[in-house]
Short mmCIF file of C-alpha atoms in Angstrom, two decimals:
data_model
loop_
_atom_site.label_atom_id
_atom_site.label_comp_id
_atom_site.label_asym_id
_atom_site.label_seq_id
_atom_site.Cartn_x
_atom_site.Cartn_y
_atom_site.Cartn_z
CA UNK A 150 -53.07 64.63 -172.84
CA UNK A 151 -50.68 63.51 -175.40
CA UNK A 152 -53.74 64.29 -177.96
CA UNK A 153 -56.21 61.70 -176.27
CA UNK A 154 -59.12 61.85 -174.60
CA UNK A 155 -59.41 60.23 -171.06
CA UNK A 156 -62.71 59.75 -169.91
CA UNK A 157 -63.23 58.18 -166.39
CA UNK A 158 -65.66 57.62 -163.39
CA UNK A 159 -65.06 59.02 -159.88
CA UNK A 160 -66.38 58.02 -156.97
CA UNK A 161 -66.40 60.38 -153.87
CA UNK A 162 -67.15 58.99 -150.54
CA UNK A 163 -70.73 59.91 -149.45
CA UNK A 164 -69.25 62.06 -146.54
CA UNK A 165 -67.04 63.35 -148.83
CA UNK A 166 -68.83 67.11 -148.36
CA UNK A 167 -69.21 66.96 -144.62
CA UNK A 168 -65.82 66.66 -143.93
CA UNK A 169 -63.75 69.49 -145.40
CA UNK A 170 -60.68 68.68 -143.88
CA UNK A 171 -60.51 65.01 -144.41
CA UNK A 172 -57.88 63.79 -146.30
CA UNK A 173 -58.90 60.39 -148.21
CA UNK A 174 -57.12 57.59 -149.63
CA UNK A 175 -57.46 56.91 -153.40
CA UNK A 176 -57.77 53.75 -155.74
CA UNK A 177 -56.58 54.16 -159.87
CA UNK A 178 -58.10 51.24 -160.91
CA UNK A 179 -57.65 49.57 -164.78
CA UNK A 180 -59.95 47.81 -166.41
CA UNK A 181 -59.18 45.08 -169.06
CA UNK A 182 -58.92 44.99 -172.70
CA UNK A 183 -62.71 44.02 -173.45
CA UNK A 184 -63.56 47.57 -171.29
CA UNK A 185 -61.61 49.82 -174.06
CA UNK A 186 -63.29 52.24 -175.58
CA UNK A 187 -64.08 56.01 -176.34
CA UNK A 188 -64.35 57.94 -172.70
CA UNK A 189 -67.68 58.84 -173.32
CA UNK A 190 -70.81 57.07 -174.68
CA UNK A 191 -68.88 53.82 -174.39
CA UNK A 192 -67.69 54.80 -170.73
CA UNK A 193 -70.19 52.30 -169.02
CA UNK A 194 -67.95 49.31 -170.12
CA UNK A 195 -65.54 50.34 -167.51
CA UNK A 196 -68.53 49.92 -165.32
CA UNK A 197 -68.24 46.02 -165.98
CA UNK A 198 -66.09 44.42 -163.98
CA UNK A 199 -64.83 44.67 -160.39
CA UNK A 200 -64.29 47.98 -158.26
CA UNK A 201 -66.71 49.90 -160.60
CA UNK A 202 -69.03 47.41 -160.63
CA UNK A 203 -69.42 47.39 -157.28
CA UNK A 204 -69.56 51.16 -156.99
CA UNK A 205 -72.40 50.95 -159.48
CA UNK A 206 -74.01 48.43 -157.78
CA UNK A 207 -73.79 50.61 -154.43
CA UNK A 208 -71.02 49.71 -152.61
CA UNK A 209 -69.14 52.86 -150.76
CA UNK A 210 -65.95 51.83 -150.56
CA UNK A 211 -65.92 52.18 -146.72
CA UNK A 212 -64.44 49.32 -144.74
CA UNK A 213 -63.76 48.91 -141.01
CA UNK A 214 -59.73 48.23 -140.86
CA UNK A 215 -56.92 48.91 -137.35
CA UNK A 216 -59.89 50.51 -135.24
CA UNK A 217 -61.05 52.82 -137.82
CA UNK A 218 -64.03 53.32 -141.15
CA UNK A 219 -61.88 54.48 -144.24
CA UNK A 220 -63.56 55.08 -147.42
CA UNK A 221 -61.72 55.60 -150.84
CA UNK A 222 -61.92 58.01 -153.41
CA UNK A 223 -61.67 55.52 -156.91
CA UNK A 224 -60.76 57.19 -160.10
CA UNK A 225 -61.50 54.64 -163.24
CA UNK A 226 -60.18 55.72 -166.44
CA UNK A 227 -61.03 54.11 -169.76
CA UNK A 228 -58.12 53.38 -172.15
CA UNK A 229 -58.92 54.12 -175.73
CA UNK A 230 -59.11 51.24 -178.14
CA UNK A 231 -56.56 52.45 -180.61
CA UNK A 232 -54.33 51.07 -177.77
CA UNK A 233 -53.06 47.67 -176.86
CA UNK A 234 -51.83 48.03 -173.81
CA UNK A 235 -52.21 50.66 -170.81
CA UNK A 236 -50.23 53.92 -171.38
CA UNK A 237 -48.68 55.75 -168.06
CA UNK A 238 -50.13 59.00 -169.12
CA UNK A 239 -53.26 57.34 -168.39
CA UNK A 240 -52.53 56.91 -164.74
CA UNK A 241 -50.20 60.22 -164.43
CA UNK A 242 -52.74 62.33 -165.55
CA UNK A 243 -54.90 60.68 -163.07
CA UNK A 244 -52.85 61.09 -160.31
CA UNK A 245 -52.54 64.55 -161.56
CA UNK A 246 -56.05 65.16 -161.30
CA UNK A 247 -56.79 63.77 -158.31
CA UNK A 248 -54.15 66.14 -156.53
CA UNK A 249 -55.81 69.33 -158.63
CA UNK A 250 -59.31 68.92 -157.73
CA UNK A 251 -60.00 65.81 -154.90
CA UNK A 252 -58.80 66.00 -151.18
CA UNK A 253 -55.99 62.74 -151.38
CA UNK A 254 -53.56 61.54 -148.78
CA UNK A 255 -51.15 61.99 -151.41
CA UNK A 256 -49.28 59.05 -149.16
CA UNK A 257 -52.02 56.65 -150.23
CA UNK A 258 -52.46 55.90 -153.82
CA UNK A 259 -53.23 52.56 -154.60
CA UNK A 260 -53.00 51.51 -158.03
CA UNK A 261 -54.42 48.25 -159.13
CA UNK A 262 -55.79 46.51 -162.23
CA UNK A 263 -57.02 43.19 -163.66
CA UNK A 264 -55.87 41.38 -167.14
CA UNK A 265 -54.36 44.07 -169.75
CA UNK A 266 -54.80 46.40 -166.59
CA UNK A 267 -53.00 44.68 -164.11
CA UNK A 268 -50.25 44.53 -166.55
CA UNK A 269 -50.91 48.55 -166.53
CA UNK A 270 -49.65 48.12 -162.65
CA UNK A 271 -46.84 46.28 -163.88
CA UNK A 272 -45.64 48.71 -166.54
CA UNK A 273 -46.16 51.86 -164.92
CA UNK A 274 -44.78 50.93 -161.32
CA UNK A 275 -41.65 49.44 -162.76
CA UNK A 276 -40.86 52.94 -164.66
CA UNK A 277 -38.11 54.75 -162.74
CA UNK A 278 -39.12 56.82 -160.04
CA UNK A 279 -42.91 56.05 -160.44
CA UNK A 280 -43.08 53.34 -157.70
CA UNK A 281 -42.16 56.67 -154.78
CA UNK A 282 -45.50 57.79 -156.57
CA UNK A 283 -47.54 54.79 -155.11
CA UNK A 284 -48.35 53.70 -151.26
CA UNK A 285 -49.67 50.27 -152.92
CA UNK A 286 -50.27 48.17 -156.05
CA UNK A 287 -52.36 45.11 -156.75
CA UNK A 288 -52.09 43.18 -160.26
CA UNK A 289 -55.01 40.68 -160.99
CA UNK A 290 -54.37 37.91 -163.95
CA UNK A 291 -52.03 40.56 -165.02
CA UNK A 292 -50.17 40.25 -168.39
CA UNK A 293 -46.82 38.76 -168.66
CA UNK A 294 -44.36 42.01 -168.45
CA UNK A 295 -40.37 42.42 -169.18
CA UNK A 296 -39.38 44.89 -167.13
CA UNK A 297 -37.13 46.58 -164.15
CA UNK A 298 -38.83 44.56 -161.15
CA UNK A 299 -36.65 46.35 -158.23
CA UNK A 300 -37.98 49.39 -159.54
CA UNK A 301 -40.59 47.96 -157.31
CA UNK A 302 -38.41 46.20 -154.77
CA UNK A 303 -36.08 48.87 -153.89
CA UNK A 304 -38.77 51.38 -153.45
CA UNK A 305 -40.75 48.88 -151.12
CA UNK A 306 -43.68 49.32 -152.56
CA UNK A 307 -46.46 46.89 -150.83
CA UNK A 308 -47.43 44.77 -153.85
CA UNK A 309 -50.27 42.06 -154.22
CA UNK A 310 -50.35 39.72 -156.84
CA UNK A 311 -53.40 37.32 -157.70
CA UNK A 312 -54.07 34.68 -160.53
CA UNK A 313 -55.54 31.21 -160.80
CA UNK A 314 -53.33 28.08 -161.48
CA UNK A 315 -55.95 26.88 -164.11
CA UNK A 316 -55.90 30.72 -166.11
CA UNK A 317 -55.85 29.51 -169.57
CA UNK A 318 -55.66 33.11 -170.99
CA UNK A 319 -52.72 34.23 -168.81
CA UNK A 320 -50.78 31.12 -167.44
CA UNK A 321 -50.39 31.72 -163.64
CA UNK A 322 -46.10 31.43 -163.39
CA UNK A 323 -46.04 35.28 -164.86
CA UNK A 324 -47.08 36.49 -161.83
CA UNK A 325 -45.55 33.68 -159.87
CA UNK A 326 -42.19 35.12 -161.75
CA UNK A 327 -43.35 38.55 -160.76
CA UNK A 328 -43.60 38.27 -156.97
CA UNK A 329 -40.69 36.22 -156.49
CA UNK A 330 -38.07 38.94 -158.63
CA UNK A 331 -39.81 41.64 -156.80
CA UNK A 332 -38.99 39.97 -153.34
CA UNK A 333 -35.18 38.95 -154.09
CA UNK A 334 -34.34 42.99 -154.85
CA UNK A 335 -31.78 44.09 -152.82
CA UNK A 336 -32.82 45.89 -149.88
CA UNK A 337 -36.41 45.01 -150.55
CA UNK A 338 -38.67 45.56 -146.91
CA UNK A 339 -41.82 45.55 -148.53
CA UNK A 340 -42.46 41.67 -148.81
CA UNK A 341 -44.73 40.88 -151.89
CA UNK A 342 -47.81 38.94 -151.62
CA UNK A 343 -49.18 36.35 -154.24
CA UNK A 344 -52.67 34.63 -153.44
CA UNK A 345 -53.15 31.82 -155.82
CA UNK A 346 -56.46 29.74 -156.71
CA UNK A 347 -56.99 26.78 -157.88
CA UNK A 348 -59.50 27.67 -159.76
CA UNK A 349 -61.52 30.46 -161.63
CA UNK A 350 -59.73 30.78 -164.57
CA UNK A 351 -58.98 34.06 -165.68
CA UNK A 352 -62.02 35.78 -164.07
CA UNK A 353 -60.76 35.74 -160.39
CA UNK A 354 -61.22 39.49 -160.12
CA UNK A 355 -64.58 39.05 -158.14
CA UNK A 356 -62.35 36.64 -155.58
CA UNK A 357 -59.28 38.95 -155.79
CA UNK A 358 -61.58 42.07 -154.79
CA UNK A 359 -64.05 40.30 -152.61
CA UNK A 360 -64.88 43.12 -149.80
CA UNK A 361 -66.53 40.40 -147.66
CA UNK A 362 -62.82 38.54 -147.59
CA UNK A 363 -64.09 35.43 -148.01
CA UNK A 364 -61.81 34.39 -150.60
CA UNK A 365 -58.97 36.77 -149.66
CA UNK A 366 -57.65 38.05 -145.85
#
């Protein structure tokens, strides 16, 4: 789209095939700047960090949560390195996609990222009228971000923010500033959450996503 490329990994729950009339919740997940690249033979970077990592590692996205196993469909795309920051085409065509080809509860998208991607989060869910689009977002480390925060707010979109108080890349009070703009929006249900560690620098994504909750509830 837009003359580029997206290349991307997608991960199907293993009982994906058996059940034909399942409708599955789906992750968009955005990698950070050092996992740029070309969408094909340097596609594995994506594969570095966090949710992908773990999928690659084995994990099947299937957790026990209110009484019931879900498991997530994850779509990864890889954000080309002539660019600086995360384009929203990336994550509409993705969401685009996904409703084409994969069986989604189109009322459960979660979009989340980590560094240049969680600022992705940021930037796309604060665009008017892309927040309805979303059931969820969670922004790890993300980049500091000027924008419409009760685009977020008023929609009450669910939002998670993480970072570490020591992040010497990304100091900590952007998202801090984040999560508190998002929650004084006018009419705002959706409280925001913001976990915050003391430590871990900017490479909290393995705390932030921990699926043994051991850092996080």
């Amino acid at each position: 789209t837009n003359g580029q490329f997206i290349g991307f990994y997608e991960y199907k729950p293993t009982d994906y095939n058996a059940n034909p009339t399942t409708l599955y919740p789906l992750i968009i997940f955005l990698h950070g700047i050092g996992e740029r690249g070309n969408g094909t033979t340097q596609l594995s970077r994506v594969a570095g960090n966090a949710i992908p990592k773990y999928i690659n590692a084995g994990h099947k996205m299937r957790f026990f949560w209110n009484g019931k196993w879900e498991t997530f469909l994850v779509l990864s795309p890889q954000l080309s390195d002539g660019y600086g920051w995360w384009q929203q085409f990336y994550i509409e065509e993705m969401i685009k996609y996904a409703k084409a080809n994969l069986r989604i509860d189109t009322n459960r998208i979660t979009l989340t990222g980590l560094s240049l991607g969680g600022g992705g989060v940021w930037g796309f869910s604060t665009a008017a009228g892309n927040a309805q689009k979303l059931s969820s977002i969670g922004a790890i480390c993300p980049t500091c971000e000027s924008v419409n925060w009760c685009n977020i707010g008023s929609a009450n979109l669910p939002t998670w923010g993480f970072h570490a108080t020591n992040d010497g890349t990304i100091p900590y009070t952007c998202t801090n500033g984040a999560i508190n703009a998002i929650g004084t929006c006018t009419g705002n249900q959706a409280k925001p959450y913001l976990t915050l560690f003391s430590s871990g620098g900017h490479f909290i994504w393995d705390a932030a996503y921990d699926t043994t909750y051991n850092n996080q509830n």
